[in-house]
mmCIF file of N, CA and C in Angstrom:
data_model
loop_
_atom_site.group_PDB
_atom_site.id
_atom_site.type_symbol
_atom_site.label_atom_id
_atom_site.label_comp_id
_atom_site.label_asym_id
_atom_site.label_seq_id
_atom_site.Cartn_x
_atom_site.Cartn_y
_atom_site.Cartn_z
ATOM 1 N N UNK A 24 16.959 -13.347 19.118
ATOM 2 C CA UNK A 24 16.384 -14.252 20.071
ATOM 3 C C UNK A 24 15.079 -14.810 19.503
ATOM 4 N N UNK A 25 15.063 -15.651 19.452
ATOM 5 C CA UNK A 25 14.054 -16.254 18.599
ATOM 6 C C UNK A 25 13.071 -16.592 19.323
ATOM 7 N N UNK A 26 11.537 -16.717 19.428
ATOM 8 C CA UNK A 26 10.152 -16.975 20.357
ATOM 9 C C UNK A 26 9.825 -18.255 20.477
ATOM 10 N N UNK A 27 9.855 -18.245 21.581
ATOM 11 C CA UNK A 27 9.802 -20.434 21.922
ATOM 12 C C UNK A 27 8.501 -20.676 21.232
ATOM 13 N N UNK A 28 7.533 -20.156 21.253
ATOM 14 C CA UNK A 28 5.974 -20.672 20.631
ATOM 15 C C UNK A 28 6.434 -19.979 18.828
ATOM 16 N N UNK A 29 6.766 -20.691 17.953
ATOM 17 C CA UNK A 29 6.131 -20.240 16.763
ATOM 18 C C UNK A 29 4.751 -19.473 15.922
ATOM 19 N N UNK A 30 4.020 -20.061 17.261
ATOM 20 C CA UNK A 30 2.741 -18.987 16.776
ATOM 21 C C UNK A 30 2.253 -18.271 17.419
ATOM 22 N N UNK A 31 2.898 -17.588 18.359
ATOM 23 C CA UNK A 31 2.258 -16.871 19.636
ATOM 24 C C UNK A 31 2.346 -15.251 18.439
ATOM 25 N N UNK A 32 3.413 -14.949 17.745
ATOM 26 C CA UNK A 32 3.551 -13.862 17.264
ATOM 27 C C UNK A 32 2.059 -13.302 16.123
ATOM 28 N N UNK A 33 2.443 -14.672 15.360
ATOM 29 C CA UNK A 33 0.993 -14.614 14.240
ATOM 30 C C UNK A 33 -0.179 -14.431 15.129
ATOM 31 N N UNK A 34 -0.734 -15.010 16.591
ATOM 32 C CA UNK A 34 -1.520 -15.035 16.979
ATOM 33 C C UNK A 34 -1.975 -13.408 17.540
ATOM 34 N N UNK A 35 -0.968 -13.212 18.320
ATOM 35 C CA UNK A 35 -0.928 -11.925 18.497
ATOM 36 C C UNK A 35 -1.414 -10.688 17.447
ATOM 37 N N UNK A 36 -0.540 -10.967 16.372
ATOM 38 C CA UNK A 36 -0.718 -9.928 15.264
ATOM 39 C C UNK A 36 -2.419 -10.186 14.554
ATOM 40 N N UNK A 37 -2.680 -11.055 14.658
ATOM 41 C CA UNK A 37 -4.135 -11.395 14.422
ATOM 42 C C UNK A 37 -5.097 -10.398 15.348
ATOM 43 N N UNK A 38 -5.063 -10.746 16.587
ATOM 44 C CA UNK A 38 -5.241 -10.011 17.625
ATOM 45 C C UNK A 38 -5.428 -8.803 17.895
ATOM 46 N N UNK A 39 -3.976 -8.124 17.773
ATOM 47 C CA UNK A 39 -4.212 -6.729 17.215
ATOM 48 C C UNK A 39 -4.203 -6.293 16.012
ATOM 49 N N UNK A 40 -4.632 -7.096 14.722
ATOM 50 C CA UNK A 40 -5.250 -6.236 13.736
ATOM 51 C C UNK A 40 -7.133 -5.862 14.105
ATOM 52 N N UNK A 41 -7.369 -7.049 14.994
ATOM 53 C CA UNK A 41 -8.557 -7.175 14.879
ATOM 54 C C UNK A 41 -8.697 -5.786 15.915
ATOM 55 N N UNK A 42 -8.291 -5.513 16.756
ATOM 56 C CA UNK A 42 -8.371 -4.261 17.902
ATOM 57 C C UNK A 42 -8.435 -2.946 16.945
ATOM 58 N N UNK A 43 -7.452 -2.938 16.244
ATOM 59 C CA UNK A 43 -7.245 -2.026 15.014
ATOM 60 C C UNK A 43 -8.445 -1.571 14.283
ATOM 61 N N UNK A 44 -8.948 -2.391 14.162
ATOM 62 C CA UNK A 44 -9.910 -2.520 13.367
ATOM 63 C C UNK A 44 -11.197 -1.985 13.635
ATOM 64 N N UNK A 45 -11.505 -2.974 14.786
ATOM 65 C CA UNK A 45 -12.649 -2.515 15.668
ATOM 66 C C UNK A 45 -12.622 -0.897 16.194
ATOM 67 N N UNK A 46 -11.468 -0.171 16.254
ATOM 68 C CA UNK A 46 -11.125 0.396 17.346
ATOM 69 C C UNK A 46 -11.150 1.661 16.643
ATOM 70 N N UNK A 47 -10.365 2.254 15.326
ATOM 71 C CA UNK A 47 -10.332 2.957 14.159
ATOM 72 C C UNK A 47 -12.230 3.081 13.928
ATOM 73 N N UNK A 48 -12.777 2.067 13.447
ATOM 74 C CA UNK A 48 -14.275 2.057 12.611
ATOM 75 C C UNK A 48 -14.765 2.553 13.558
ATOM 76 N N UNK A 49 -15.269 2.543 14.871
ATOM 77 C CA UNK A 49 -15.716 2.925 16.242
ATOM 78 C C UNK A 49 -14.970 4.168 16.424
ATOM 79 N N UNK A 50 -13.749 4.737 16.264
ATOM 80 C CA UNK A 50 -13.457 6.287 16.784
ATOM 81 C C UNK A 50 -14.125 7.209 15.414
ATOM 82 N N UNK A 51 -14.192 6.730 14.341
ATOM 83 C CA UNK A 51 -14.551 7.613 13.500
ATOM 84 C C UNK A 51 -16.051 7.169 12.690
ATOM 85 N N UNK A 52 -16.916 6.476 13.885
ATOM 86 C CA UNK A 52 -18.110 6.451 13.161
ATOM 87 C C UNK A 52 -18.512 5.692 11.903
ATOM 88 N N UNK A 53 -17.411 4.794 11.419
ATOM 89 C CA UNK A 53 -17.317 3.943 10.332
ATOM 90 C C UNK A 53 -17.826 2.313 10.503
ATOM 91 N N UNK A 54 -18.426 1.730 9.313
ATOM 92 C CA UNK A 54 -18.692 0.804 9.362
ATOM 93 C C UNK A 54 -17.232 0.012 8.778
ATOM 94 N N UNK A 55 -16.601 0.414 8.127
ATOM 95 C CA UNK A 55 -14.731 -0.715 7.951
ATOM 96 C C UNK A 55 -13.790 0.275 8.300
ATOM 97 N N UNK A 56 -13.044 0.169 8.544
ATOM 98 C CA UNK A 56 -12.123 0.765 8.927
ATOM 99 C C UNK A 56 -11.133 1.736 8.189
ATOM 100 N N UNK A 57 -11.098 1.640 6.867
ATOM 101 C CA UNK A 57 -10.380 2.180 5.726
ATOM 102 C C UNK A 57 -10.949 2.839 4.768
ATOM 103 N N UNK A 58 -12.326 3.397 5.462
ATOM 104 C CA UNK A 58 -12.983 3.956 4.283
ATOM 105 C C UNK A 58 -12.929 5.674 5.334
ATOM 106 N N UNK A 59 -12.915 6.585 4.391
ATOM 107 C CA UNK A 59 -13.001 7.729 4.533
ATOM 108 C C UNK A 59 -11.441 8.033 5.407
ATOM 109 N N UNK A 60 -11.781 9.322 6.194
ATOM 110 C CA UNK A 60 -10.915 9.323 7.671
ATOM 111 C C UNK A 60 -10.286 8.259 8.535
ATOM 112 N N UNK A 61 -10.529 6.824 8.548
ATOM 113 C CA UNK A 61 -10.066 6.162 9.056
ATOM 114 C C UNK A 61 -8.913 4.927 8.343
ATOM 115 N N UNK A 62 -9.083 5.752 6.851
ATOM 116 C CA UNK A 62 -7.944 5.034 6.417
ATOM 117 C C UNK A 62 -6.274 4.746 6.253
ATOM 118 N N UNK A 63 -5.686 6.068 6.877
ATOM 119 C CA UNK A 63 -4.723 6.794 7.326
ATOM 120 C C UNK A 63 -4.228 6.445 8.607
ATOM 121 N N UNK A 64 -4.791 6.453 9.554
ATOM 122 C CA UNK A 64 -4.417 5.381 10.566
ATOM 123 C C UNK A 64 -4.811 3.994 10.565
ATOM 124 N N UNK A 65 -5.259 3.673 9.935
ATOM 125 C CA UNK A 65 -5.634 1.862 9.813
ATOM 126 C C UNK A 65 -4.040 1.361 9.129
ATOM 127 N N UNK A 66 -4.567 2.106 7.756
ATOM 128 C CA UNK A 66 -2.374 1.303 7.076
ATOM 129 C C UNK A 66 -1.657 1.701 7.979
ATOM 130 N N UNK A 67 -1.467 3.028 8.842
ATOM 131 C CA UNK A 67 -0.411 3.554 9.493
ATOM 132 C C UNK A 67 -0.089 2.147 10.643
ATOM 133 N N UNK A 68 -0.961 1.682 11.260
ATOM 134 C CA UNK A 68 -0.978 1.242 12.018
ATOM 135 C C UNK A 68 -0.818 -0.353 12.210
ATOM 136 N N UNK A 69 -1.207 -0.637 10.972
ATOM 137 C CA UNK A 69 -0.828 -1.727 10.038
ATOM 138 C C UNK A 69 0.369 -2.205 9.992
ATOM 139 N N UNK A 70 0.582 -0.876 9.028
ATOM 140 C CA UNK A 70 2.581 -1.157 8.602
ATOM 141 C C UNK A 70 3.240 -1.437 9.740
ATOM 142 N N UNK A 71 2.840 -0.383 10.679
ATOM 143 C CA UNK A 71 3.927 -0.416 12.153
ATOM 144 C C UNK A 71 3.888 -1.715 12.994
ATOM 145 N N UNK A 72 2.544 -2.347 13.020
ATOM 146 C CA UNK A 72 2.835 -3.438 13.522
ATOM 147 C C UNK A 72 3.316 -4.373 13.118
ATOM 148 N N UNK A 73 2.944 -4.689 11.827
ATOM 149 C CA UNK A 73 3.701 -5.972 10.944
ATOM 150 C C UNK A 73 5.442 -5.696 11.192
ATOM 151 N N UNK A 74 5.699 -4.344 10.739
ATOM 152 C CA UNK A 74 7.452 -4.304 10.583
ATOM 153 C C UNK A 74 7.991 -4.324 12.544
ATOM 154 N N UNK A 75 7.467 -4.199 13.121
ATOM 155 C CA UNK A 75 7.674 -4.487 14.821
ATOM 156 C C UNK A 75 7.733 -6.140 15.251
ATOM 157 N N UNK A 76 6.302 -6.702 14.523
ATOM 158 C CA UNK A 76 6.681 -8.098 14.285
ATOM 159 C C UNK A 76 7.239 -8.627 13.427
ATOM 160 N N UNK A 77 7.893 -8.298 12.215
ATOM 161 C CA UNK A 77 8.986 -8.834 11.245
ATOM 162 C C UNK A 77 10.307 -8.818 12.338
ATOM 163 N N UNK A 78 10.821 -7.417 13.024
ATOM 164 C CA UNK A 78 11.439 -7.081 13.373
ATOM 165 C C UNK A 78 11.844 -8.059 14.704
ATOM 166 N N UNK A 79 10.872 -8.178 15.591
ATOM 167 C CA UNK A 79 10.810 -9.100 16.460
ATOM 168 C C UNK A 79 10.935 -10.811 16.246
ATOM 169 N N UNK A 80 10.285 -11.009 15.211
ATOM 170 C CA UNK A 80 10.701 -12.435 14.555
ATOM 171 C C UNK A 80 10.618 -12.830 12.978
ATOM 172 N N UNK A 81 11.707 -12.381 13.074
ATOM 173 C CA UNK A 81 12.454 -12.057 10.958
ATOM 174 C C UNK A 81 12.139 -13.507 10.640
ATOM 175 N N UNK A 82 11.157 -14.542 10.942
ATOM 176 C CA UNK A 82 11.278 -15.802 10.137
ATOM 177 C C UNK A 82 9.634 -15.281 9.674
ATOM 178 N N UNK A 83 9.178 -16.186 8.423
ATOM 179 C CA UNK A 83 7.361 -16.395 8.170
ATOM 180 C C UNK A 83 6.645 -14.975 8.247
ATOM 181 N N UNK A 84 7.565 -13.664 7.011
ATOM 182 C CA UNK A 84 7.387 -12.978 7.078
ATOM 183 C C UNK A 84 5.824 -12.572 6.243
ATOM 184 N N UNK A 85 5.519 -13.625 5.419
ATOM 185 C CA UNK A 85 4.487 -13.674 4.803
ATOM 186 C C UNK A 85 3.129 -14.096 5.249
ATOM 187 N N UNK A 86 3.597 -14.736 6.665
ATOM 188 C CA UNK A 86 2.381 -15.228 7.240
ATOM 189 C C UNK A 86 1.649 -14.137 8.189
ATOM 190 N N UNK A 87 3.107 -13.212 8.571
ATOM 191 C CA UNK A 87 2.543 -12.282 9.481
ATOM 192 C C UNK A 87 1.793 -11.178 8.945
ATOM 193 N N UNK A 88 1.740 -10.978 7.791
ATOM 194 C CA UNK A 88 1.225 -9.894 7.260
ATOM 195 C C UNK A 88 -0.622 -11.013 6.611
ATOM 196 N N UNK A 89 -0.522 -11.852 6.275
ATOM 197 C CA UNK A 89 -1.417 -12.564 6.335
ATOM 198 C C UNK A 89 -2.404 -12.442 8.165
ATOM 199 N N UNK A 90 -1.804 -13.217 8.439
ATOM 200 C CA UNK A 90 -2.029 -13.010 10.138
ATOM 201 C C UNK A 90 -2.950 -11.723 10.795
ATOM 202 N N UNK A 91 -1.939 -10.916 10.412
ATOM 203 C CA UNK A 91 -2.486 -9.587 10.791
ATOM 204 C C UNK A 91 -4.160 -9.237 10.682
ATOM 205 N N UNK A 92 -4.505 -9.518 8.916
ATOM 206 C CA UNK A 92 -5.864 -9.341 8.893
ATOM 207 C C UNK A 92 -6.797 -10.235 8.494
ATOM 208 N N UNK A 93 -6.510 -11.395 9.157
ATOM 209 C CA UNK A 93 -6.817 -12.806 9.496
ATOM 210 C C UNK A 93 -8.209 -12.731 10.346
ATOM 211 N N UNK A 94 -8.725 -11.813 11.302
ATOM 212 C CA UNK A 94 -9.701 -11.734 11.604
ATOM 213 C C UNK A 94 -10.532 -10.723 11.969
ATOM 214 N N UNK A 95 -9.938 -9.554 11.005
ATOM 215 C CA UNK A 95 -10.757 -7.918 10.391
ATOM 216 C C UNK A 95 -11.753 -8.529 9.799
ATOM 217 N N UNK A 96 -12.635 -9.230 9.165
ATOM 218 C CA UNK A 96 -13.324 -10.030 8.431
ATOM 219 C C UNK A 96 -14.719 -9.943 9.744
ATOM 220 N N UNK A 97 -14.266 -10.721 10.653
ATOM 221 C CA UNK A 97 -15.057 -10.638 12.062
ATOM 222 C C UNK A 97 -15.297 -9.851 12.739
ATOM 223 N N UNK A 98 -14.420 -8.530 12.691
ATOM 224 C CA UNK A 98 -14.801 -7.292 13.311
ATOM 225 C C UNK A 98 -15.865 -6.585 12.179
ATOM 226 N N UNK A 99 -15.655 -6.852 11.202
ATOM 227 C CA UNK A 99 -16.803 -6.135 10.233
ATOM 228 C C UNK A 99 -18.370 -6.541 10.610
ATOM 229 N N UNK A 100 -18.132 -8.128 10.847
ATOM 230 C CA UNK A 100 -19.158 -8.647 11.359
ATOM 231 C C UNK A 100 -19.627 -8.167 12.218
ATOM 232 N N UNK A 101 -19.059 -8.254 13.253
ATOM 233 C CA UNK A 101 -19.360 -8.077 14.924
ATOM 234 C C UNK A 101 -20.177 -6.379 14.958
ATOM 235 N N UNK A 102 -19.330 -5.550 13.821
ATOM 236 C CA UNK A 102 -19.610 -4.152 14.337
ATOM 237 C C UNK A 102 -20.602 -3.933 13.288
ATOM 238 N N UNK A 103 -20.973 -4.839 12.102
ATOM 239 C CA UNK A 103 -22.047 -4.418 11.376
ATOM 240 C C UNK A 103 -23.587 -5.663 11.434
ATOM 241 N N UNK A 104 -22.945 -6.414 11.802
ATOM 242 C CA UNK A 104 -23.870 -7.647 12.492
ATOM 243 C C UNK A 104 -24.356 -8.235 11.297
ATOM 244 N N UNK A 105 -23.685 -7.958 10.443
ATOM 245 C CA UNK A 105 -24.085 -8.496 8.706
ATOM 246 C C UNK A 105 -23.182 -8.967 7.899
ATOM 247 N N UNK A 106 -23.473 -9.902 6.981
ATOM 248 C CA UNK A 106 -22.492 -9.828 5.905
ATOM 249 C C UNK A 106 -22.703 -9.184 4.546
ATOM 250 N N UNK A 107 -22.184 -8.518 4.498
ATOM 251 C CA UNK A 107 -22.647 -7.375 3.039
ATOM 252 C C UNK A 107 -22.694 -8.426 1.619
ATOM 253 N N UNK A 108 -23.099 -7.922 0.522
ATOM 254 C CA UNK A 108 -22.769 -8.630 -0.722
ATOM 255 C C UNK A 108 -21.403 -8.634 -1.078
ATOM 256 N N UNK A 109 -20.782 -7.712 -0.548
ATOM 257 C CA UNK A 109 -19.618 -7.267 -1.257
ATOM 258 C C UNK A 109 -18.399 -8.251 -0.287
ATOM 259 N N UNK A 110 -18.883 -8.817 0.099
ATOM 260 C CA UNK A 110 -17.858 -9.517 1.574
ATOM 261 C C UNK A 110 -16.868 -10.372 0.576
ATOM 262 N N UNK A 111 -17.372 -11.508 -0.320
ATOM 263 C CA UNK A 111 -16.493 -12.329 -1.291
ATOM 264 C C UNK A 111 -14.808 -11.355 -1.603
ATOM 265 N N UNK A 112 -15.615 -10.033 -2.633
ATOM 266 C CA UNK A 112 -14.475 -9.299 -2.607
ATOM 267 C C UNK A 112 -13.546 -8.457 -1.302
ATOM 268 N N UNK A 113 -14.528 -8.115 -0.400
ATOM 269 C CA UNK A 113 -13.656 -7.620 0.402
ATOM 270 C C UNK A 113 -12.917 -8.544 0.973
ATOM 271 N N UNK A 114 -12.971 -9.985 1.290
ATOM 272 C CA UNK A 114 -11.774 -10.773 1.571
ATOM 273 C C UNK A 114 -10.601 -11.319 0.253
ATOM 274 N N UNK A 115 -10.904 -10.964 -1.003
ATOM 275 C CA UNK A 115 -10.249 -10.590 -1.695
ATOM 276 C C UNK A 115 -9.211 -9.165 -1.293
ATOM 277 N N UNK A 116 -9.541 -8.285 -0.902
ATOM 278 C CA UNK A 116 -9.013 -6.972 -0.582
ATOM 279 C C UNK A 116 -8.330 -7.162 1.188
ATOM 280 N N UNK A 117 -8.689 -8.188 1.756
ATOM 281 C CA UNK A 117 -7.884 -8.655 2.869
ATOM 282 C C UNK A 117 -6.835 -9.376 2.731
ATOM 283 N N UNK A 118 -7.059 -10.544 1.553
ATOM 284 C CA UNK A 118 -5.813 -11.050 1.180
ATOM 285 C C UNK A 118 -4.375 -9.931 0.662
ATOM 286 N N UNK A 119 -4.858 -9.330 -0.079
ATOM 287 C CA UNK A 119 -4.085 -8.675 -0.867
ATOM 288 C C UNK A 119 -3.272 -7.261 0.300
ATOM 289 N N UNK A 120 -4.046 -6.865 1.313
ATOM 290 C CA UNK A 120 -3.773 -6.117 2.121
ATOM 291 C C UNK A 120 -2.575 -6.923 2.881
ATOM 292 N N UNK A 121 -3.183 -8.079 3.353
ATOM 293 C CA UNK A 121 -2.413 -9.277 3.873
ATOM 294 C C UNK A 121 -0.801 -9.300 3.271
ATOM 295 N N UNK A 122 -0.511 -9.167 2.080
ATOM 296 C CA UNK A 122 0.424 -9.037 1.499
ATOM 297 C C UNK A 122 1.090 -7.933 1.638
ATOM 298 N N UNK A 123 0.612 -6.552 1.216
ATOM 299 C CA UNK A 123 0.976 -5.499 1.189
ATOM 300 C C UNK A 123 1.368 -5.156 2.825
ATOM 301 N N UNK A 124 0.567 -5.828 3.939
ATOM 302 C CA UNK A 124 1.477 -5.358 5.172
ATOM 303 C C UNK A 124 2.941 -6.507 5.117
ATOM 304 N N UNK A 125 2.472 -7.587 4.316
ATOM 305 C CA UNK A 125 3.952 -8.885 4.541
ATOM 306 C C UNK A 125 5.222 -8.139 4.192
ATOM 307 N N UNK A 126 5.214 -6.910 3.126
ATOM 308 C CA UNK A 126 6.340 -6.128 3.125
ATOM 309 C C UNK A 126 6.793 -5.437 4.359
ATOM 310 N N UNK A 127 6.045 -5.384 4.731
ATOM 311 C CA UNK A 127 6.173 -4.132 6.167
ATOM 312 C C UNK A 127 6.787 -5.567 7.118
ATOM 313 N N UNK A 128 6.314 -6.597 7.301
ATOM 314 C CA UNK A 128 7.163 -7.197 8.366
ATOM 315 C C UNK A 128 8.605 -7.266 7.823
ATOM 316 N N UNK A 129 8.697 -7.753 6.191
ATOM 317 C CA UNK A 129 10.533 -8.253 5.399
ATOM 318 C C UNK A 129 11.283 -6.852 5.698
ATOM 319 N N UNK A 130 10.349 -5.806 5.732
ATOM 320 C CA UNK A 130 11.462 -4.648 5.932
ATOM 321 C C UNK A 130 11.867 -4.374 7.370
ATOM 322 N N UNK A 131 11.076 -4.981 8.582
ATOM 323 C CA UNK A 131 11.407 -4.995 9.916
ATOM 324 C C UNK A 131 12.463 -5.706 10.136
ATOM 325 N N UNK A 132 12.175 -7.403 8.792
ATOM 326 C CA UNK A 132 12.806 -8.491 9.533
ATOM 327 C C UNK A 132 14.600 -8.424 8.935
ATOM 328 N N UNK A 133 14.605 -7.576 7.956
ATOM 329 C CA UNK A 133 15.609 -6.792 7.319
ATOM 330 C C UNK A 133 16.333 -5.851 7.935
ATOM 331 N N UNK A 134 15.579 -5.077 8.606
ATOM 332 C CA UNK A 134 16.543 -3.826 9.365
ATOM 333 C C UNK A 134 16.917 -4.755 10.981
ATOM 334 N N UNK A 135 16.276 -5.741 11.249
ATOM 335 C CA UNK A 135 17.131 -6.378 12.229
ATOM 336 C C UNK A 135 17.785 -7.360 12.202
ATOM 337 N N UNK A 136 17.535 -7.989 11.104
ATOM 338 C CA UNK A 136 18.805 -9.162 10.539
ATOM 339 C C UNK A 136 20.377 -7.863 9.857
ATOM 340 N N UNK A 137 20.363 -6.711 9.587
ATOM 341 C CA UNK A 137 21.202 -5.633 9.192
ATOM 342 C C UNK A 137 22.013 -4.887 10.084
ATOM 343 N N UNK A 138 21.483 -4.628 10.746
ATOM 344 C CA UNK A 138 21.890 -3.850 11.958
ATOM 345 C C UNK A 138 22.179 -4.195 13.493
ATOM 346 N N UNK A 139 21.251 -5.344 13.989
ATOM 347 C CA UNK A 139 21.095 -5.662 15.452
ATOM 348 C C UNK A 139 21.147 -7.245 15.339
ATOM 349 N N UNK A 140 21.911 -8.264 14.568
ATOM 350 C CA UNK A 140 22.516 -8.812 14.050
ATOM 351 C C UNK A 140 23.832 -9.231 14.788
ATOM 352 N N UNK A 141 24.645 -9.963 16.030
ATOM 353 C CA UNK A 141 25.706 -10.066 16.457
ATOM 354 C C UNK A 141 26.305 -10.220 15.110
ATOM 355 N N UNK A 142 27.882 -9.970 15.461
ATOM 356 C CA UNK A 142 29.169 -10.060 14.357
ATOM 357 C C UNK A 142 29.220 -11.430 14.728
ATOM 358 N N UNK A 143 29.608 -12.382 13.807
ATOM 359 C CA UNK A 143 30.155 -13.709 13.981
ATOM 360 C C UNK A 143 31.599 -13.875 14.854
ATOM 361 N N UNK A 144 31.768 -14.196 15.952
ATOM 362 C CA UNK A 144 32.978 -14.710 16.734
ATOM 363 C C UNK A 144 34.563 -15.589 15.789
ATOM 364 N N UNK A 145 35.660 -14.603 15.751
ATOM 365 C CA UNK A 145 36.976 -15.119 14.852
ATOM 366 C C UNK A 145 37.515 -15.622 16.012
#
């Protein structure tokens, strides 16, 4: 079933990476989210959402994993009220994360184009 808004999904997943984000750095006392203790549930939580939204809409599987940490960038902000020196590269390290969850949606959008998939009508 495919989602009448094309971008309500990306928007969403934007959305809650940014909750993720905020939400992880704040339970464990961290200024990013993936450093120390909070890096283990940040990917965990990551992967699961991207492959839930691959899964949910198997098209622009590359955007959703893009999407996702599309505005972690702003929660760094918001929760450190600064921009560090190191920010250039760390959105280097968002892109590339960006990617590494885009697998996690192709393998959602894979196990439901595989399995939950109607048979074609003879």
């Amino acid at each position: 079933m495919p989602t009448k808004n094309k971008y309500i999904v990306p928007v969403i997943l934007s959305v809650c990476g940014f909750g993720v984000w905020f939400l992880i750095s704040s339970a464990f006392h961290l200024r990013e989210a993936w450093d120390g203790p909070g890096g283990k549930p940040f990917f965990i939580s990551m992967l699961l959402l991207n492959a839930v939204a691959g899964f949910i809409e198997p098209e622009r599987k590359i955007l959703k994993g893009l999407a996702s940490v599309f505005l972690q960038p702003l929660a760094i902000f918001i929760k450190s009220g600064e921009v560090g020196s190191l920010f250039p590269i760390g959105l280097i390290a968002f892109f590339v994360l960006g990617l590494l969850f885009s697998i996690a949606a192709a393998l959602g959008a894979f196990v439901k184009n595989k399995f939950f998939t109607p048979a074609p009508n003879k």
